[in-house]
Coordinates of C-alpha atoms in Angstrom, one line a residue:
Chain C
X925 CA 40.9 162.8 158.3
X926 CA 43.1 165.6 157.2
X927 CA 41.7 168.5 155.2
X928 CA 43.4 171.6 153.7
X929 CA 40.7 174.3 153.8
X930 CA 42.9 177.4 153.5
X931 CA 43.0 177.8 149.7
X932 CA 42.5 181.5 150.0
X933 CA 45.9 181.7 151.6
X934 CA 47.4 179.7 148.8
X935 CA 46.4 176.7 146.8
X936 CA 48.5 173.8 145.4
X937 CA 50.2 174.3 142.0
X938 CA 47.7 173.5 139.2
X939 CA 48.8 170.4 137.2
X940 CA 48.8 172.5 134.0
X941 CA 51.1 175.0 135.7
X942 CA 53.5 172.3 136.9
X943 CA 53.7 171.0 133.3
X944 CA 54.3 174.5 131.9
X945 CA 56.9 175.3 134.6
X946 CA 58.9 172.2 133.8
X947 CA 59.0 173.0 130.1
X948 CA 59.8 176.6 130.6
X949 CA 62.6 175.9 133.1
X950 CA 64.4 174.2 130.2
X951 CA 63.3 176.6 127.5
X952 CA 62.9 180.0 129.1
X953 CA 66.0 180.3 131.3
X954 CA 67.8 183.1 129.2
X955 CA 67.5 186.8 129.7
X956 CA 64.5 188.0 127.7
X957 CA 66.2 191.4 127.3
X958 CA 69.0 190.0 125.2
X959 CA 68.8 189.9 121.5
X960 CA 70.5 186.5 120.8
X961 CA 68.6 183.4 120.0
X962 CA 68.2 182.1 123.7
X963 CA 67.1 185.6 124.8
X964 CA 64.6 185.9 122.0
X965 CA 63.2 182.5 122.9
X966 CA 62.7 183.6 126.6
X967 CA 61.1 186.8 125.3
X968 CA 58.7 184.9 123.1
X969 CA 57.6 182.8 126.1
X970 CA 57.1 186.0 128.2
X971 CA 55.2 187.7 125.4
X972 CA 53.0 184.6 125.0
X973 CA 52.3 184.6 128.8
X974 CA 51.4 188.3 128.6
X975 CA 49.0 187.6 125.7
X976 CA 47.4 184.7 127.6
X977 CA 46.8 186.7 130.7
X978 CA 45.5 189.7 128.7
X979 CA 43.1 187.4 126.9
X980 CA 41.6 185.9 130.1
X981 CA 41.3 189.3 131.8
X982 CA 39.9 191.2 128.8
X983 CA 43.0 193.5 128.6
X984 CA 45.6 194.2 125.9
X985 CA 49.0 192.4 126.2
X986 CA 50.9 195.7 126.5
X987 CA 48.8 196.5 129.5
X988 CA 50.1 193.5 131.5
X989 CA 53.3 193.5 133.7
X990 CA 54.5 190.7 135.9
X991 CA 55.9 191.5 139.4
X992 CA 57.4 189.4 142.2
X993 CA 54.1 189.1 144.1
X994 CA 50.5 190.3 144.2
X995 CA 51.4 192.6 147.1
X996 CA 54.2 194.2 145.0
X997 CA 51.8 194.7 142.2
X998 CA 49.2 196.4 144.4
X999 CA 51.9 198.6 145.9
X1000 CA 53.1 199.6 142.5
X1001 CA 49.6 200.2 141.2
X1002 CA 48.6 202.6 144.0
X1003 CA 51.9 204.4 144.5
X1004 CA 52.6 204.6 140.7
X1005 CA 49.3 206.2 140.0
X1006 CA 49.5 208.6 143.0
X1007 CA 53.0 209.7 141.7
X1008 CA 51.9 210.1 138.1
X1009 CA 48.8 212.1 139.1
X1010 CA 50.5 214.3 141.8
X1011 CA 49.4 217.4 140.0
X1012 CA 45.7 216.2 140.1
X1013 CA 45.9 216.0 143.9
X1014 CA 47.5 214.3 146.9
X1015 CA 44.6 212.2 148.2
X1016 CA 44.4 208.4 148.0
X1017 CA 41.0 206.8 148.7
X1018 CA 40.9 203.2 150.0
X1019 CA 38.3 201.0 151.5
X1020 CA 38.8 200.1 155.2
X1021 CA 38.9 196.4 154.3
X1022 CA 41.6 196.4 151.7
X1023 CA 44.5 193.9 151.9
X1024 CA 47.3 195.0 154.1
X1025 CA 49.5 195.7 151.0
X1026 CA 47.1 198.4 149.8
X1027 CA 46.8 199.9 153.3
X1028 CA 50.5 199.9 153.8
X1029 CA 51.0 201.6 150.4
X1030 CA 48.4 204.2 151.5
X1031 CA 50.2 204.7 154.8
X1032 CA 53.4 205.1 152.9
X1033 CA 51.8 207.8 150.8
X1034 CA 50.5 209.5 153.9
X1035 CA 54.0 209.4 155.6
X1036 CA 55.4 211.1 152.4
X1037 CA 53.0 214.0 153.0
X1038 CA 49.9 212.8 151.1
X1039 CA 46.4 212.4 152.3
X1040 CA 44.5 209.2 152.7
X1041 CA 40.7 208.9 152.8
X1042 CA 39.4 205.6 154.2
X1043 CA 35.9 204.5 153.2
X1044 CA 34.0 202.3 155.7
X1045 CA 31.9 199.2 155.1
X1046 CA 28.6 197.8 156.3
X1047 CA 28.1 194.7 158.5
X1048 CA 28.6 192.4 155.5
X1049 CA 31.9 194.1 154.6
X1050 CA 30.6 196.0 151.6
X1051 CA 31.3 199.6 150.7
X1052 CA 28.5 201.9 149.7
X1053 CA 29.3 203.2 146.2
X1054 CA 28.0 206.6 147.2
X1055 CA 30.6 206.8 150.0
X1056 CA 33.3 206.4 147.3
X1057 CA 32.6 209.8 145.9
X1058 CA 36.1 211.3 145.5
X1059 CA 37.1 214.2 147.7
X1060 CA 38.6 217.2 145.8
X1061 CA 42.2 216.4 145.0
X1062 CA 41.9 212.6 144.8
X1063 CA 44.7 211.1 142.7
X1064 CA 43.7 207.5 142.8
X1065 CA 41.2 205.2 144.6
X1066 CA 41.6 201.5 145.5
X1067 CA 38.8 199.1 146.0
X1068 CA 39.2 195.3 146.2
X1069 CA 37.2 193.1 143.9
X1070 CA 36.3 190.8 146.8
X1071 CA 37.4 190.7 150.4
X1072 CA 40.1 188.2 151.3
X1073 CA 38.8 187.4 154.8
X1074 CA 35.0 187.1 154.3
X1075 CA 34.7 186.8 150.5
X1076 CA 32.2 189.7 150.0
X1077 CA 32.3 191.1 146.5
X1078 CA 32.6 194.9 146.2
X1079 CA 30.6 197.1 143.8
X1080 CA 33.7 197.8 141.7
X1081 CA 31.9 198.8 138.5
X1082 CA 29.6 201.2 140.2
X1083 CA 32.5 202.8 142.1
X1084 CA 34.6 203.0 138.9
X1085 CA 31.8 204.9 137.2
X1086 CA 31.4 207.3 140.0
X1087 CA 35.2 207.9 140.1
X1088 CA 35.4 208.3 136.3
X1089 CA 32.8 211.0 136.4
X1090 CA 35.2 212.9 138.5
X1091 CA 38.2 211.9 136.4
X1092 CA 39.7 209.7 139.1
X1093 CA 41.3 206.3 138.2
X1094 CA 40.5 203.1 140.2
X1095 CA 42.8 200.3 141.2
X1096 CA 41.1 197.0 142.1
X1097 CA 43.0 194.3 144.0
X1098 CA 41.5 191.2 142.4
X1099 CA 43.8 188.7 144.2
X1100 CA 40.7 186.9 145.6
X1101 CA 38.8 186.7 142.3
X1102 CA 41.2 186.2 139.4
X1103 CA 41.3 182.5 138.6
X1104 CA 38.2 181.9 140.7
X1105 CA 35.4 183.8 139.1
X1106 CA 35.2 185.4 135.6
X1107 CA 37.1 188.8 135.8
X1108 CA 36.7 191.1 132.8
X1109 CA 38.4 194.5 132.9
X1110 CA 35.9 195.9 130.5
X1111 CA 33.0 195.0 132.7
X1112 CA 34.7 196.0 135.9
X1113 CA 35.8 199.4 134.6
X1114 CA 38.9 199.5 136.7
X1115 CA 41.9 201.4 135.4
X1116 CA 44.4 199.2 137.2
X1117 CA 44.0 195.6 138.4
X1118 CA 46.4 193.4 140.4
X1119 CA 46.4 189.7 141.2
X1120 CA 48.6 187.0 142.5
X1121 CA 49.3 183.7 140.7
X1122 CA 49.7 181.4 143.7
X1123 CA 46.2 182.2 144.8
X1124 CA 44.7 180.4 141.8
X1125 CA 47.2 177.6 141.2
X1126 CA 50.1 179.4 139.7
X1127 CA 53.5 179.4 141.4
X1128 CA 54.5 181.7 144.2
X1129 CA 56.5 184.8 143.2
X1130 CA 54.3 186.0 140.3
X1131 CA 52.1 189.1 140.6
X1132 CA 50.0 190.5 137.8
X1133 CA 49.8 194.2 137.3
X1134 CA 47.4 195.5 134.6
X1135 CA 47.5 199.2 133.8
X1136 CA 44.9 200.2 131.2
X1137 CA 45.9 202.2 128.2
X1138 CA 45.5 205.9 128.9
X1139 CA 45.9 205.6 132.7
X1140 CA 48.5 208.0 134.1
X1141 CA 50.9 205.7 135.9
X1142 CA 54.7 205.5 136.3
X1143 CA 56.7 202.8 137.9
X1144 CA 57.7 204.4 141.3
X1145 CA 60.8 202.3 141.7
X1146 CA 64.3 203.7 141.3
X1147 CA 65.7 203.0 137.9
X1148 CA 62.3 202.6 136.2
X1149 CA 61.9 204.1 132.8
X1150 CA 60.4 203.4 129.4
X1151 CA 63.3 201.2 128.5
X1152 CA 64.3 199.8 131.9
X1153 CA 62.6 197.0 133.9
X1154 CA 62.9 198.2 137.5
X1155 CA 61.7 194.8 138.7
X1156 CA 64.9 193.1 137.8
X1157 CA 65.4 189.8 135.9
X1158 CA 62.0 188.3 135.3
X1159 CA 61.3 184.7 136.4
X1160 CA 60.1 183.6 132.9
X1161 CA 59.4 180.0 133.8
X1162 CA 57.2 181.0 136.7
X1163 CA 55.4 183.6 134.6
X1164 CA 54.8 181.0 131.9
X1165 CA 53.3 178.7 134.6
X1166 CA 51.2 181.5 136.1
X1167 CA 49.7 182.2 132.6
X1168 CA 49.1 178.5 131.9
X1169 CA 47.3 178.1 135.3
X1170 CA 45.1 181.1 134.6
X1171 CA 44.2 179.8 131.2
X1172 CA 43.4 176.4 132.7
X1173 CA 41.3 178.0 135.5
X1174 CA 39.3 180.1 132.9
X1175 CA 38.1 176.8 131.4
X1176 CA 37.2 175.0 134.6
X1177 CA 35.7 177.6 137.0
X1178 CA 32.2 177.6 135.5
X1179 CA 31.9 173.9 136.4
X1180 CA 33.7 174.2 139.7
X1181 CA 31.9 177.3 141.1
X1182 CA 28.5 175.7 142.0
X1183 CA 30.3 172.7 143.6
X1184 CA 32.4 175.0 145.9
X1185 CA 29.4 177.3 146.6
X1186 CA 27.5 174.2 147.6
X1187 CA 30.2 173.4 150.2
X1188 CA 30.1 177.0 151.5
X1189 CA 26.3 176.9 151.7
X1190 CA 26.3 173.6 153.6
X1191 CA 29.0 174.9 156.0
X1192 CA 26.8 178.0 156.7
X1193 CA 23.7 175.9 157.1
X1194 CA 25.1 173.4 159.5
X1195 CA 27.3 175.5 161.7
X1196 CA 24.6 177.2 163.7
X1197 CA 23.1 173.8 164.7
X1198 CA 26.5 172.3 165.5
X1199 CA 27.9 175.2 167.6
X1200 CA 26.2 177.6 170.0
X1201 CA 26.9 181.3 169.6
X1202 CA 28.5 181.2 166.2
X1203 CA 28.2 184.3 164.0
X1204 CA 28.4 183.8 160.2
X1205 CA 30.1 186.7 158.5
X1206 CA 29.0 188.1 155.2
X1207 CA 25.8 186.8 153.7
X1208 CA 25.7 185.4 150.2
X1209 CA 21.9 185.7 150.2
X1210 CA 22.1 189.5 150.6
X1211 CA 25.5 190.5 149.3
X1212 CA 27.2 188.6 146.5
X1213 CA 30.3 186.8 147.6
X1214 CA 33.0 184.6 145.9
X1215 CA 31.9 181.0 146.1
X1216 CA 34.9 179.5 147.8
X1217 CA 35.4 181.6 151.0
X1218 CA 33.4 181.8 154.1
X1219 CA 34.2 183.1 157.6
X1220 CA 32.5 183.0 161.0
X1221 CA 33.3 183.8 164.6
X1222 CA 32.6 181.7 167.7
X1223 CA 31.8 183.6 170.9
X1224 CA 34.1 183.0 173.9
X1225 CA 36.8 181.2 172.0
X1226 CA 40.4 182.1 171.2
X1227 CA 41.1 181.9 167.5
X1228 CA 44.6 180.5 168.1
X1229 CA 43.3 177.7 170.3
X1230 CA 40.8 176.8 167.5
X1231 CA 43.6 176.7 164.9
X1232 CA 45.7 174.5 167.2
X1233 CA 42.8 172.1 167.9
X1234 CA 41.9 171.8 164.2
X1235 CA 45.6 171.4 163.3
X1236 CA 45.9 168.5 165.7
X1237 CA 43.1 166.8 163.7
X1238 CA 45.0 167.6 160.4
X1239 CA 42.6 170.4 159.4
X1240 CA 44.1 173.7 158.1
X1241 CA 42.1 176.9 158.1
X1242 CA 43.0 180.5 158.9
X1243 CA 41.9 183.1 161.5
X1244 CA 41.6 186.8 161.7
X1245 CA 41.7 186.8 165.5
X1246 CA 44.4 188.9 167.1
X1247 CA 46.0 186.2 169.1
X1248 CA 46.8 184.3 165.8
X1249 CA 49.1 187.1 164.5
X1250 CA 52.3 188.5 165.9
X1251 CA 50.6 191.8 166.7
X1252 CA 47.9 192.1 169.3
X1253 CA 45.5 193.9 167.1
X1254 CA 42.6 192.0 165.6
X1255 CA 41.9 191.9 161.9
X1256 CA 41.1 195.3 160.5
X1257 CA 38.5 193.7 158.2
X1258 CA 36.6 192.2 161.2
X1259 CA 36.8 195.5 163.1
X1260 CA 35.6 197.5 160.1
X1261 CA 32.6 195.2 159.8
X1262 CA 31.8 195.4 163.5
X1263 CA 32.1 191.6 163.6
X1264 CA 33.2 189.6 166.7
X1265 CA 37.0 189.5 166.3
X1266 CA 37.8 186.6 168.6
X1267 CA 37.1 183.0 167.7
X1268 CA 37.3 183.8 164.1
X1269 CA 37.9 181.3 161.3
X1270 CA 38.1 181.5 157.6
X1271 CA 37.4 178.4 155.6
X1272 CA 38.3 178.4 151.9
X1273 CA 37.8 175.7 149.3
X1274 CA 39.9 175.0 146.2
X1275 CA 39.7 172.9 143.0
X1276 CA 40.6 169.7 144.8
X1277 CA 38.3 170.2 147.8
X1278 CA 35.7 167.5 148.4
X1279 CA 32.7 166.8 150.6
X1280 CA 35.0 164.7 152.7
X1281 CA 37.1 167.8 153.6
X1282 CA 34.0 169.7 154.7
X1283 CA 32.7 166.7 156.7
X1284 CA 36.1 166.3 158.4
X1285 CA 35.9 170.0 159.5
X1286 CA 32.4 169.7 160.7
X1287 CA 33.1 166.5 162.6
X1288 CA 36.0 168.0 164.5
X1289 CA 35.1 171.7 165.0
X1290 CA 32.2 171.4 167.5
X1291 CA 34.3 169.4 169.9
X1292 CA 37.3 171.8 169.5
X1293 CA 35.0 174.8 170.3
X1294 CA 33.5 173.0 173.3
X1295 CA 36.9 172.1 174.7
X1296 CA 38.3 175.6 174.2
X1297 CA 35.2 177.1 175.9
X1298 CA 35.5 174.7 178.8
X1299 CA 39.2 175.6 179.2
X1300 CA 38.3 179.3 179.4
X1301 CA 35.6 178.6 181.9
X1302 CA 32.8 179.6 179.5
X1303 CA 30.9 176.5 178.7
X1304 CA 27.4 177.9 179.1
X1305 CA 27.1 181.7 179.0
X1306 CA 23.7 182.7 177.8
X1307 CA 22.5 186.3 178.0
Chain Q
X1310 CA 24.2 214.8 180.8
X1311 CA 24.3 212.6 183.9
X1312 CA 26.8 209.9 184.5
X1313 CA 25.2 206.5 183.8
X1314 CA 24.5 204.6 187.0
X1315 CA 27.0 201.8 187.6
X1316 CA 26.1 198.8 189.6
X1317 CA 29.5 197.2 189.4
X1318 CA 32.8 197.3 187.7
X1319 CA 34.7 194.3 186.2
X1320 CA 38.3 195.1 185.9
X1321 CA 39.6 192.8 183.1
X1322 CA 42.7 194.9 182.3
X1323 CA 45.7 192.8 181.5
X1324 CA 43.5 190.0 180.3
X1325 CA 43.5 189.0 176.6
X1326 CA 40.5 188.6 174.5
X1327 CA 38.2 186.7 174.7
X1328 CA 38.7 186.7 178.5
X1329 CA 37.3 190.2 179.1
X1330 CA 34.2 189.2 177.1
X1331 CA 33.8 186.0 179.1
X1332 CA 34.2 188.1 182.4
X1333 CA 31.5 190.4 181.1
X1334 CA 29.1 187.6 180.2
X1335 CA 29.6 185.8 183.5
X1336 CA 29.0 189.0 185.5
X1337 CA 26.1 190.0 183.3
X1338 CA 23.9 187.2 184.6
X1339 CA 23.5 189.1 187.9
X1340 CA 22.6 192.4 186.3
X1341 CA 18.9 193.3 186.6
X1342 CA 17.0 194.5 183.5
X1343 CA 17.6 198.2 183.1
X1344 CA 20.7 198.3 185.2
X1345 CA 24.3 198.7 184.0
X1346 CA 27.7 197.2 184.5
X1347 CA 31.1 198.6 183.6
X1348 CA 33.9 196.6 182.0
X1349 CA 37.4 197.8 182.1
X1350 CA 39.7 196.3 179.5
X1351 CA 42.9 197.1 177.7
X1352 CA 43.1 194.4 175.1
X1353 CA 42.9 196.0 171.6
X1354 CA 40.2 193.6 170.6
X1355 CA 37.9 194.6 173.6
X1356 CA 36.3 197.6 171.9
X1357 CA 35.1 195.8 168.8
X1358 CA 34.3 192.6 170.7
X1359 CA 32.2 194.4 173.4
X1360 CA 30.2 196.1 170.7
X1361 CA 29.8 192.8 168.8
X1362 CA 28.8 191.0 172.0
X1363 CA 26.1 193.7 172.8
X1364 CA 24.8 193.3 169.2
X1365 CA 24.7 189.5 169.4
X1366 CA 23.1 189.5 172.9
X1367 CA 20.8 192.5 172.1
X1368 CA 22.1 194.5 175.1
X1369 CA 23.0 198.2 175.0
X1370 CA 26.5 199.6 174.9
X1371 CA 25.8 202.9 176.8
X1372 CA 29.2 204.5 176.7
X1373 CA 32.9 204.1 176.1
X1374 CA 35.7 206.2 177.6
X1375 CA 39.4 206.0 178.0
X1376 CA 40.4 205.4 181.6
X1377 CA 43.0 207.9 183.1
X1378 CA 45.2 205.0 184.4
X1379 CA 45.1 202.9 181.2
X1380 CA 42.6 200.9 179.3
X1381 CA 39.0 201.7 178.4
X1382 CA 35.7 201.6 180.2
X1383 CA 32.6 200.1 178.5
X1384 CA 29.2 200.6 180.2
X1385 CA 26.6 198.1 179.2
X1386 CA 22.9 198.1 180.2
X1387 CA 20.7 195.0 180.3
X1388 CA 17.8 195.4 178.0
X1389 CA 16.2 192.1 178.6

């Protein structure tokens, strides 16, 4: 039986978003920067979307911008704050397990002559808040709300407090959490937050960038200014759909969370008895995690062969193993955690996931692991 | 500091992960408790995976060094 269990990569369009998108395609097509009737109409839809998103995230509408993707939002958050606070210093702090968009932005900052301070994580993928004490000359720090590969939640509020004591703003990449768990900017204490609509049931092509009032930030793109939208013509219908999906998610996640966390708990409970030499990553019992993502690594197995075997059975998951990417290096998240990088799989559940999806995975996976091990000549390799 | 005693070398250079780890596990069966074995590998995943294998198998990663003619050497001691 087929099962889509890669909702952390992307998840199907939420029915409410589909409905909103269809309406907005007809009503929000005009240029919201124009002052005539059609333009004003598109502007009103855009403003309403901004209000909706602000309401869900505990922000003010004028603190919300929409970008072309979550990765773009994260890049702008980090580089825009580093640029606006250049006089405060040239150092950018990031955790070692950030999404590649944040690490790429940090590398860009470094190549432009700035400094980057990378903060390591423990075996569960967590940063130690004490390690996030800013070095002198820190312009901005970035710490994800939860990790995209293993689901571990980061101590964002504690880190924000530590940074604020030193006058340093914090960006949090909340692409994993927004639309999945309650995210409140007041409680998080972050100065900038970014998210991605397609991760929670909105359409692709919409990123959310929140810059709290009082944060020194300027759009680093050419042509940006107080009266100029450097992002180009906004996709109003998609933004409307993204806001509608977020509002819908806010009403349903409380009921959904225990169900998905139950799937994850069952997966983690059954895996070690079904497969020899499997290492579960993260640990919801010790370090809080998001309820819909879980990862593990199987010793003596290629990640790519696992994905192929599962795909043949119609089961979609993802892997952080090196052979599954176009580069030969393994996932930087797994390396930073000291986890086994080969034979890695990430399973992630979504709003339409069922027990049958989990059963399908657990029916097929042990046989796939056995056959990959046999093909590599490693059927029984004890210590 | 004296060089750790090496009872054998597995040259897994050119082999992609997880093959070097499988080579190590297969050869490790013949290593007596307290003795060491060296693994040579050049796959970028070998470093993290050798360390993870040692942790999972409760064996000791004694040392790591870059080899002059390419790749890395990992020396592992059997604890039990």
